[in-house]
Coordinates of C-alpha atoms in Angstrom, one line a residue:
Chain G
X1 CA 32.8 116.1 72.5
X2 CA 35.6 117.0 74.9
X3 CA 34.5 119.1 78.1
X4 CA 35.4 122.6 78.5
X5 CA 37.1 123.3 82.2
X6 CA 38.7 126.6 83.1
X7 CA 42.0 126.3 84.4
X8 CA 42.3 127.3 87.9
X9 CA 45.0 130.0 88.7
X10 CA 44.0 131.9 85.7
X11 CA 41.3 133.9 86.9
X12 CA 43.2 137.0 88.4
X13 CA 43.3 139.1 85.7
X14 CA 40.2 139.5 84.0
X15 CA 41.9 140.3 80.7
X16 CA 41.6 136.6 79.8
X17 CA 41.3 133.1 80.8
X18 CA 42.9 129.9 80.1
X19 CA 40.5 126.6 79.2
X20 CA 41.3 123.1 78.5
X21 CA 39.4 121.2 76.2
X22 CA 40.6 117.6 76.2
X23 CA 44.4 118.1 75.8
X24 CA 44.1 121.5 74.3
X25 CA 45.1 124.6 76.0
X26 CA 43.2 127.7 74.9
X27 CA 43.2 131.2 76.1
X28 CA 40.1 133.9 75.7
X29 CA 41.5 137.5 75.2
X30 CA 38.8 139.9 76.4
X31 CA 37.9 143.2 75.0
X32 CA 40.0 144.9 77.7
X33 CA 43.0 142.9 76.9
X34 CA 42.7 142.8 73.1
X35 CA 44.2 146.0 72.3
X36 CA 47.4 145.0 74.2
X37 CA 47.6 141.9 72.9
X38 CA 47.4 143.2 69.6
X39 CA 50.2 145.7 70.2
X40 CA 52.5 143.0 71.4
X41 CA 51.5 141.0 68.1
X42 CA 51.8 143.3 65.6
X43 CA 54.9 144.9 66.8
X44 CA 56.5 141.6 66.3
X45 CA 57.6 141.3 70.0
X46 CA 55.6 138.1 70.7
X47 CA 57.2 136.3 67.6
X48 CA 60.5 137.2 68.4
X49 CA 60.1 135.8 72.0
X50 CA 58.4 132.7 71.0
X51 CA 61.2 132.0 68.3
X52 CA 63.5 132.2 71.0
X53 CA 61.8 129.8 73.1
X54 CA 61.3 132.5 76.0
X55 CA 57.6 132.6 75.6
X56 CA 55.0 130.0 74.9
X57 CA 53.9 129.9 71.2
X58 CA 50.3 130.7 70.3
X59 CA 48.1 130.7 67.5
X60 CA 44.6 132.5 67.2
X61 CA 41.9 129.7 66.6
X62 CA 38.3 129.7 65.7
X63 CA 35.9 130.5 69.3
X64 CA 33.8 127.7 68.3
X65 CA 36.3 125.3 69.9
X66 CA 35.3 126.8 73.5
X67 CA 31.4 127.2 72.7
X68 CA 30.0 129.1 75.4
X69 CA 33.2 129.8 77.2
X70 CA 34.5 132.0 74.4
X71 CA 31.3 134.4 74.9
X72 CA 32.3 138.0 74.9
X73 CA 36.4 137.1 74.2
X74 CA 37.8 139.1 71.2
X75 CA 40.3 136.1 70.2
X76 CA 40.8 132.7 71.3
X77 CA 44.2 131.4 71.0
X78 CA 45.7 128.1 71.8
X79 CA 48.9 127.1 73.4
X80 CA 51.2 124.1 73.0
X81 CA 50.6 121.7 76.4
X82 CA 53.3 121.4 78.6
X83 CA 54.2 118.2 79.9
X84 CA 54.0 119.0 83.6
X85 CA 53.2 122.3 85.6
X86 CA 54.9 122.9 88.3
X87 CA 55.0 125.7 91.2
X88 CA 57.7 128.1 92.3
X89 CA 58.1 126.6 95.6
X90 CA 58.9 123.4 94.2
X91 CA 61.9 125.0 92.2
X92 CA 65.3 124.2 93.2
X93 CA 67.6 127.4 93.5
X94 CA 69.0 127.5 90.0
X95 CA 65.6 127.1 88.3
X96 CA 64.1 129.8 90.5
X97 CA 66.7 132.0 89.6
X98 CA 66.6 131.1 85.9
X99 CA 62.9 132.1 86.3
X100 CA 63.6 135.2 87.7
X101 CA 66.3 136.2 84.9
X102 CA 63.7 135.3 82.1
X103 CA 61.1 137.6 83.7
X104 CA 63.5 140.3 84.0
X105 CA 64.9 139.8 80.1
X106 CA 61.4 139.6 79.2
X107 CA 60.3 142.8 80.6
X108 CA 63.9 144.5 79.2
X109 CA 63.0 143.3 75.7
X110 CA 59.3 144.5 76.5
X111 CA 60.3 147.9 77.1
X112 CA 62.7 148.2 74.1
X113 CA 59.4 147.5 72.3
X114 CA 57.4 150.1 73.8
X115 CA 55.4 147.3 76.1
X116 CA 55.7 146.2 79.4
X117 CA 54.5 143.6 82.0
X118 CA 51.2 143.9 84.1
X119 CA 52.8 141.5 86.6
X120 CA 55.7 139.6 87.9
X121 CA 54.1 136.6 89.1
X122 CA 56.6 133.5 89.1
X123 CA 53.5 131.1 88.4
X124 CA 53.8 132.7 84.7
X125 CA 56.7 130.8 84.3
X126 CA 56.8 127.2 83.6
X127 CA 60.0 124.8 82.8
X128 CA 60.5 122.3 79.8
X129 CA 63.5 120.4 81.2
X130 CA 65.8 122.9 82.8
X131 CA 64.5 125.6 80.3
X132 CA 62.0 128.4 81.8
X133 CA 59.5 129.6 79.2
X134 CA 57.0 132.3 80.2
X135 CA 53.6 131.3 79.6
X136 CA 51.3 134.4 79.8
X137 CA 50.8 135.8 76.4
X138 CA 48.5 138.6 77.9
X139 CA 51.1 139.7 80.5
X140 CA 52.0 142.4 77.8
X141 CA 51.0 145.6 78.0
X142 CA 51.6 148.9 76.0
X143 CA 53.8 150.8 78.1
X144 CA 53.1 154.6 78.7
X145 CA 56.3 156.9 79.4
X146 CA 56.8 157.7 83.1
X147 CA 54.7 154.7 84.3
X148 CA 56.0 152.5 87.5
X149 CA 57.2 148.9 87.2
X150 CA 53.9 147.7 89.0
X151 CA 55.1 144.1 89.4
X152 CA 58.2 145.0 91.2
X153 CA 57.0 144.1 94.8
X154 CA 55.5 141.0 93.3
X155 CA 58.6 140.2 91.5
X156 CA 60.6 140.6 95.0
X157 CA 58.3 138.5 97.0
X158 CA 58.2 135.5 94.5
X159 CA 61.7 135.8 93.2
X160 CA 63.9 137.9 94.8
X161 CA 63.1 137.2 98.4
X162 CA 63.2 133.4 98.4
X163 CA 66.4 133.4 96.6
X164 CA 68.1 135.8 99.2
X165 CA 66.7 133.4 102.1
X166 CA 68.9 130.7 100.6
X167 CA 71.9 132.5 99.3
X168 CA 72.2 134.8 102.4
X169 CA 71.1 133.0 105.0
X170 CA 71.3 129.3 103.8
X171 CA 67.1 128.7 104.5
X172 CA 65.9 126.6 101.9
X173 CA 62.7 128.4 100.7
X174 CA 60.3 125.8 99.8
X175 CA 58.1 125.0 103.1
X176 CA 57.7 128.8 103.6
X177 CA 57.1 129.5 100.3
X178 CA 54.6 126.9 99.9
X179 CA 53.0 128.2 103.2
X180 CA 52.8 131.5 101.6
X181 CA 52.1 130.9 97.9
X182 CA 51.9 134.7 96.9
X183 CA 55.4 135.0 98.0
X184 CA 57.9 136.0 101.0
X185 CA 57.3 139.8 102.3
X186 CA 60.5 141.9 102.3
X187 CA 59.9 143.1 106.0
X188 CA 60.1 139.2 106.9
X189 CA 63.6 138.8 105.1
X190 CA 64.6 142.2 106.6
X191 CA 63.9 141.0 110.1
X192 CA 66.4 138.1 109.4
X193 CA 69.0 139.4 107.7
X194 CA 72.4 140.2 109.7
X195 CA 73.1 143.9 109.9
X196 CA 76.2 143.8 107.5
X197 CA 73.9 142.3 104.7
X198 CA 71.7 145.3 104.8
X199 CA 74.8 147.5 104.1
X200 CA 74.8 146.3 100.6
X201 CA 73.0 148.8 98.4
X202 CA 70.8 146.4 96.5
X203 CA 69.5 144.7 99.9
X204 CA 69.3 148.1 101.6
X205 CA 67.0 149.3 98.6
X206 CA 64.9 146.3 97.4
X207 CA 64.6 144.7 100.8
X208 CA 65.1 146.7 103.7
X209 CA 63.9 150.3 102.3
X210 CA 61.0 148.7 100.5
X211 CA 59.8 147.1 103.7
X212 CA 60.4 150.4 105.6
X213 CA 58.4 152.5 103.1
X214 CA 55.6 149.9 103.1
X215 CA 54.8 150.2 106.8
X216 CA 55.5 154.0 107.0
X217 CA 53.2 156.3 108.3
X218 CA 50.6 157.5 105.8
X219 CA 52.9 155.3 103.2
X220 CA 49.5 154.5 101.4
X221 CA 48.5 157.9 101.1
X222 CA 51.6 159.1 99.8
X223 CA 51.7 156.1 97.1
X224 CA 48.0 156.7 96.1
X225 CA 49.0 160.4 95.3
X226 CA 52.0 158.9 93.6
X227 CA 50.2 157.0 91.4
X228 CA 47.4 159.6 90.7
X229 CA 49.5 162.4 90.2
X230 CA 51.8 161.0 87.1
X231 CA 55.2 162.3 86.5
X232 CA 57.6 159.9 87.2
X233 CA 59.8 156.8 86.8
X234 CA 61.6 157.8 83.3
X235 CA 62.0 155.2 80.7
X236 CA 65.8 154.9 81.7
X237 CA 65.1 154.9 85.4
X238 CA 62.8 151.9 84.8
X239 CA 65.4 149.9 83.1
X240 CA 67.9 150.6 85.2
X241 CA 66.0 149.3 88.0
X242 CA 65.5 145.9 86.3
X243 CA 68.9 146.0 84.9
X244 CA 70.5 146.2 88.5
X245 CA 68.2 143.5 89.8
X246 CA 69.3 141.5 86.9
X247 CA 72.8 141.8 87.4
X248 CA 72.2 141.1 91.2
X249 CA 70.3 138.0 90.8
X250 CA 72.5 136.5 88.3
X251 CA 75.4 136.7 90.6
X252 CA 73.6 135.0 93.7
X253 CA 74.5 131.5 94.9
X254 CA 73.2 129.1 97.5
X255 CA 75.1 129.6 100.6
X256 CA 77.9 127.0 101.2
X257 CA 76.8 125.7 97.5
X258 CA 78.9 122.9 96.8
X259 CA 80.6 123.8 93.4
X260 CA 81.4 120.4 92.3
X261 CA 78.0 119.9 91.1
X262 CA 78.9 116.5 89.5
X263 CA 80.5 115.2 92.3
X264 CA 80.0 111.4 93.0
X265 CA 76.7 112.2 95.3
X266 CA 75.3 108.9 94.3
X267 CA 78.7 106.8 95.9
X268 CA 77.0 108.2 99.3
X269 CA 75.2 104.5 99.8
X270 CA 75.6 100.8 99.8
X271 CA 75.0 100.3 96.1
X272 CA 77.7 99.1 93.7
X273 CA 78.0 100.3 90.2
X274 CA 76.8 96.9 89.1
X275 CA 73.6 97.0 91.3
X276 CA 73.0 100.6 89.9
X277 CA 73.5 99.4 86.0
X278 CA 71.2 96.4 86.7
X279 CA 68.5 98.8 87.9
X280 CA 68.8 101.2 85.2
X281 CA 68.7 98.2 82.7
X282 CA 65.1 97.1 84.3
X283 CA 64.1 100.5 84.2
X284 CA 65.0 100.9 80.3
X285 CA 63.2 98.0 79.5
X286 CA 59.9 99.0 81.6
X287 CA 60.4 102.4 79.5
X288 CA 60.7 100.6 76.4
X289 CA 57.9 98.3 77.0
X290 CA 55.3 100.9 78.2
X291 CA 56.5 104.2 76.5
X292 CA 55.5 106.3 79.1
X293 CA 55.1 110.1 77.9
X294 CA 56.0 111.6 81.3
X295 CA 57.5 109.5 84.1
X296 CA 57.4 110.6 87.5
X297 CA 60.6 109.7 89.4
X298 CA 60.1 109.8 93.2
X299 CA 63.4 110.4 95.2
X300 CA 65.2 111.0 92.0
X301 CA 68.3 112.2 93.4
X302 CA 70.1 113.3 90.4
X303 CA 68.1 111.7 87.8
X304 CA 70.2 108.5 87.0
X305 CA 67.1 106.1 86.7
X306 CA 65.3 109.1 84.8
X307 CA 68.0 109.0 82.4
X308 CA 67.3 105.3 82.0
X309 CA 63.7 105.8 81.3
X310 CA 64.5 108.5 78.9
X311 CA 67.1 106.3 77.2
X312 CA 64.4 103.3 77.1
X313 CA 61.8 105.5 75.3
X314 CA 60.2 108.0 78.0
X315 CA 59.2 111.0 76.8
X316 CA 59.8 113.5 79.8
X317 CA 60.5 112.9 83.6
X318 CA 59.6 114.8 86.5
X319 CA 62.0 114.1 89.3
X320 CA 60.9 114.9 92.8
X321 CA 62.9 114.7 95.5
X322 CA 63.5 116.5 99.4
X323 CA 67.1 116.8 99.2
X324 CA 68.1 120.1 98.3
X325 CA 71.7 119.5 97.3
X326 CA 70.6 116.5 95.3
X327 CA 68.0 118.6 93.4
X328 CA 70.5 121.3 92.5
X329 CA 72.7 119.0 91.1
X330 CA 69.9 117.2 89.0
X331 CA 68.8 120.7 87.7
X332 CA 72.5 121.3 87.0
X333 CA 72.5 118.2 85.2
X334 CA 69.2 118.9 83.0
X335 CA 70.7 122.3 82.3
X336 CA 74.1 121.3 80.9
X337 CA 72.8 118.3 79.1
X338 CA 69.6 119.8 77.9
X339 CA 67.9 116.7 79.8
X340 CA 64.2 116.6 79.7
X341 CA 63.9 116.2 83.4
X342 CA 62.1 118.7 85.2
X343 CA 63.8 118.6 88.9
X344 CA 61.2 119.4 91.8
X345 CA 61.3 119.7 95.5
X346 CA 59.1 117.7 97.4
X347 CA 59.0 115.7 100.8
X348 CA 57.3 112.5 99.8
X349 CA 55.6 111.8 103.1
X350 CA 54.2 115.2 102.4
X351 CA 54.0 115.8 98.8
X352 CA 52.6 119.0 97.3
X353 CA 48.8 120.0 98.2
X354 CA 46.3 121.3 96.1
X355 CA 46.1 124.7 97.7
X356 CA 45.4 128.5 97.0
X357 CA 42.0 130.0 96.4
X358 CA 39.3 127.4 96.9
X359 CA 41.9 124.8 97.3
X360 CA 42.5 124.4 93.4
X361 CA 44.2 127.2 92.1
X362 CA 47.7 125.4 92.5
X363 CA 47.1 121.7 92.0
X364 CA 48.9 119.0 94.2
X365 CA 51.0 116.3 93.2
X366 CA 48.1 113.6 92.7
X367 CA 46.1 116.1 90.7
X368 CA 48.8 116.9 88.2
X369 CA 49.8 113.4 88.0
X370 CA 46.3 112.1 86.8
X371 CA 46.6 115.0 84.5
X372 CA 50.2 114.4 83.2
X373 CA 51.8 111.3 84.1
X374 CA 51.5 107.8 82.8
X375 CA 54.6 106.3 84.3
X376 CA 56.2 106.1 87.9
X377 CA 59.7 105.2 89.1
X378 CA 60.0 104.2 92.9
X379 CA 63.5 103.2 93.4
X380 CA 64.9 103.0 96.8
X381 CA 61.8 104.8 98.0
X382 CA 59.5 102.4 99.7
X383 CA 61.8 101.6 102.8
X384 CA 62.1 105.4 103.6
X385 CA 58.3 106.2 103.4
X386 CA 57.4 103.0 105.2
X387 CA 60.4 103.0 108.1
X388 CA 61.7 106.4 108.1
X389 CA 58.2 108.0 107.5
X390 CA 56.1 105.1 109.7
X391 CA 53.4 105.0 106.6
X392 CA 52.0 101.3 106.7
X393 CA 53.5 99.3 103.8
X394 CA 50.4 98.7 101.9
X395 CA 49.5 102.4 102.0
X396 CA 52.9 103.3 100.5
X397 CA 52.5 100.6 97.5
X398 CA 48.6 101.6 97.2
X399 CA 49.8 105.6 96.9
X400 CA 52.9 105.0 94.4
X401 CA 50.5 102.7 92.4
X402 CA 47.8 105.8 92.4
X403 CA 50.1 108.0 90.6
X404 CA 50.3 106.2 87.5
X405 CA 49.3 103.4 85.6
X406 CA 52.5 101.9 84.8
X407 CA 55.7 101.6 86.9
X408 CA 58.9 100.4 88.6
X409 CA 59.1 99.7 92.2
X410 CA 61.8 98.6 94.5
X411 CA 61.2 96.5 97.5
X412 CA 64.3 97.0 100.2
X413 CA 64.1 94.2 102.6
X414 CA 64.6 94.8 106.4
X415 CA 68.0 93.0 106.1
X416 CA 69.4 95.6 103.7
X417 CA 72.1 97.8 105.4
X418 CA 70.1 100.8 104.2
X419 CA 67.0 99.6 106.1
X420 CA 69.1 99.0 109.0
X421 CA 70.5 102.1 109.2
X422 CA 67.1 103.6 109.5
X423 CA 66.2 101.5 112.3
X424 CA 69.6 101.6 113.9
X425 CA 68.2 104.4 116.5
X426 CA 64.6 103.1 117.0
X427 CA 62.6 100.2 117.9
X428 CA 61.3 98.1 115.1
X429 CA 57.7 98.4 115.2
X430 CA 57.6 97.4 111.6
X431 CA 56.1 93.8 112.0
X432 CA 54.4 93.7 108.3
X433 CA 57.2 95.2 106.6
X434 CA 58.1 92.4 104.0
X435 CA 57.9 91.3 100.7
X436 CA 54.9 89.4 100.9
X437 CA 53.1 92.3 102.3
X438 CA 54.3 94.4 99.6
X439 CA 53.7 92.0 96.7
X440 CA 50.2 91.4 97.8
X441 CA 49.5 95.2 98.4
X442 CA 50.6 95.8 94.6
X443 CA 48.8 93.1 93.3
X444 CA 45.9 94.5 94.7
X445 CA 46.4 97.5 92.7
X446 CA 48.0 96.5 89.4
X447 CA 49.2 93.2 87.5
X448 CA 52.9 92.5 88.2
X449 CA 54.4 92.5 85.0
X450 CA 57.8 91.5 85.9
X451 CA 60.2 90.9 89.1
X452 CA 63.7 90.6 89.3
X453 CA 66.3 90.5 92.3
X454 CA 69.0 93.0 92.4
X455 CA 72.4 90.5 92.0
X456 CA 73.7 89.9 95.4
X457 CA 71.0 91.9 97.7
X458 CA 68.1 91.0 98.9
X459 CA 66.2 93.8 96.7
X460 CA 63.7 93.1 94.4
X461 CA 62.3 95.0 91.3
X462 CA 58.7 95.2 90.5
X463 CA 57.2 96.3 87.2
X464 CA 53.4 96.7 87.3
X465 CA 50.7 97.8 85.2
X466 CA 47.0 98.6 86.6
X467 CA 44.3 96.4 85.2
X468 CA 41.9 99.1 84.6
X469 CA 42.4 100.9 81.5
X470 CA 42.8 104.4 81.2
X471 CA 44.1 106.8 83.9
X472 CA 41.4 106.6 86.7
Chain O
X1 CA 67.6 179.5 73.0
X2 CA 65.8 181.9 75.7
X3 CA 68.0 185.1 76.8
X4 CA 70.7 184.2 79.2
X5 CA 70.0 185.6 82.4
X6 CA 73.2 186.1 85.0
X7 CA 74.8 182.6 86.0
X8 CA 74.4 182.9 89.6
X9 CA 70.9 183.8 89.4
X10 CA 70.3 180.7 87.3
X11 CA 71.9 178.2 89.4
X12 CA 70.0 179.8 92.5
X13 CA 66.8 179.3 90.6
X14 CA 67.7 175.7 89.7
X15 CA 68.4 174.9 93.1
X16 CA 65.2 176.3 94.3
X17 CA 63.6 174.0 91.9
X18 CA 65.4 170.7 93.0
X19 CA 62.9 170.0 95.7
X20 CA 60.0 170.4 93.2
X21 CA 61.9 168.2 90.7
X22 CA 62.6 165.3 93.1
X23 CA 58.8 165.9 94.3
X24 CA 57.7 165.6 90.6
X25 CA 59.6 162.5 89.9
X26 CA 57.7 160.9 92.6
X27 CA 54.4 160.9 90.9
X28 CA 53.9 158.8 87.6
X29 CA 50.9 159.0 85.2
X30 CA 47.8 156.9 86.0
X31 CA 48.8 153.7 85.8
X32 CA 45.8 151.1 86.3
X33 CA 46.4 147.4 86.9
X34 CA 44.9 144.4 88.3
X35 CA 47.7 144.0 90.5
X36 CA 48.1 146.3 93.7
X37 CA 51.8 147.3 93.2
X38 CA 52.4 147.8 96.8
X39 CA 53.1 151.1 98.8
X40 CA 56.9 150.2 99.6
X41 CA 57.6 149.3 96.1
X42 CA 55.9 152.4 94.5
X43 CA 57.5 154.8 97.0
X44 CA 61.1 153.2 96.5
X45 CA 60.6 153.4 92.8
X46 CA 60.1 157.1 93.2
X47 CA 62.8 157.5 95.8
X48 CA 65.1 155.9 93.1
X49 CA 63.7 158.0 90.5
X50 CA 64.0 161.1 92.5
X51 CA 67.7 160.2 93.5
X52 CA 68.5 159.7 89.7
X53 CA 67.0 162.8 88.8
X54 CA 68.8 164.9 91.6
X55 CA 72.1 163.0 90.3
X56 CA 71.5 164.2 86.5
X57 CA 70.7 167.6 88.0
X58 CA 73.6 168.3 89.9
X59 CA 75.8 166.7 87.1
X60 CA 74.8 169.0 84.6
X61 CA 75.2 172.1 87.1
X62 CA 78.5 170.7 88.0
X63 CA 79.7 170.9 84.3
X64 CA 78.1 174.5 84.2
X65 CA 79.8 175.3 87.5
X66 CA 83.2 174.0 86.0
X67 CA 82.4 176.1 82.8
X68 CA 81.8 179.2 85.0
X69 CA 85.1 178.4 87.0
X70 CA 87.3 178.4 83.6
X71 CA 85.5 181.4 82.2
X72 CA 86.5 183.5 85.5
X73 CA 90.1 182.0 86.1
X74 CA 90.9 179.6 83.2
X75 CA 91.2 182.2 80.3
X76 CA 91.5 179.9 77.5
X77 CA 89.9 176.6 78.3
X78 CA 92.6 173.7 78.0
X79 CA 90.2 171.7 75.3
X80 CA 86.5 172.1 74.6
X81 CA 84.9 170.8 77.4
X82 CA 86.0 167.4 77.0
X83 CA 87.1 166.7 80.6
X84 CA 88.9 163.6 82.0
X85 CA 86.0 163.0 84.7
X86 CA 84.2 159.6 84.9
X87 CA 81.8 159.4 81.8

């Protein structure tokens, strides 16, 4: 019998919780949220959104599947499992933007159907490839005439303000957002923006004025009185605010964005097309034989080798890279081709940690890989971690092999021009950086299934499979 | 319709009511949520609602003022109130 575990990160709204039972994802609906759920269900809103792919599907199932965990619940819902869960601080600009637009579209459609959203958290959006999907069926609440948009501040902190950092200030938001997972405060953005930016009506309202009002004297008392007193924001006023934000956000672009999203980014290296094709074939063969459901592509760049894995038979790819521009391109390609590759921002020498409440609310890379990834690609990665990052080679290999039970790892020798470039300005303190150390480290973790030299280079491709069965 | 008082006194009455109108727009019905909506956000939305209400109010009375003007000086109006201003 599969054990029932509560999904961390679903505890904030007492109206319901998410549970994992084996591979199944279930949600309890408590009596407090049941009338809202029934309203959204019976009005046809949920079905409409689910059919369009904007909202994750759901089915009402027998509460017995959850055992004691279903105690007190009015309904138990089952959702399809997503291939990989990601966090907003990992999303490239256009993904965060797409998630923001989805949130606003859902809100507009909800209002038209007499409902509203109880919050606006970015963690309620997940991705299937480049397509955002809203995952919280219980966010829909019955709309009461005159009520405020309660998620407005959260929307600004978790969507708008990070987008503005990149768009108006050319600051990548990932590190700041990761360090402040509830979002980036309007006051902080207001302090950074130049005066001329603050003259734009949207910035003046949603950033400057909101920050000013938040800090104003007696602001709290005034806001409490406003909420208690009743009256208010008309339905038209509500939708006008949401529509205004939507138009604004849709028009945002990264500062200094490179419009040629499909430029030959991959040519800025010493590989020839023949090398790349050779490596792609090796990856495709691996995927055809190991058939990973979800493959993690470390240092994915635009996703060239993920493509090979997907063509070879992998089900889904998660590409991680610390290069903001490359990721923007990877996302754009996924979006254009409907490619099942999720592009995520990550510094490989400091992968996303488990964090949030009790250090478990937002799972880190290792934890998510253990749950979701059964394959890994590490092409042209090892030398960056070992030489640029000073991580001992054996530790690099051990870490890669810990992420998935099968995979492809490329060893780049010291004589390689790319490694020479990394060493050009520094002392070579990497006495143990050689293929023998690499191969021994990999063999300690897994069986080496195949090994091939990339023609005309000293680079070597290894395919491995961990000996112990399962995803320990 | 209620009996029509003198136009000037109606305008004066409505102008007196303006602050109360804007003020009322600042306050919404009881809206319980598990999420703290934030002081700045609520006050901002109240302000936006107030400005929108004021704009509606003023545009309404701008129409009335125009009608009054026409009734004083215009004789027969050129058309039936379908003015060429922005929609």
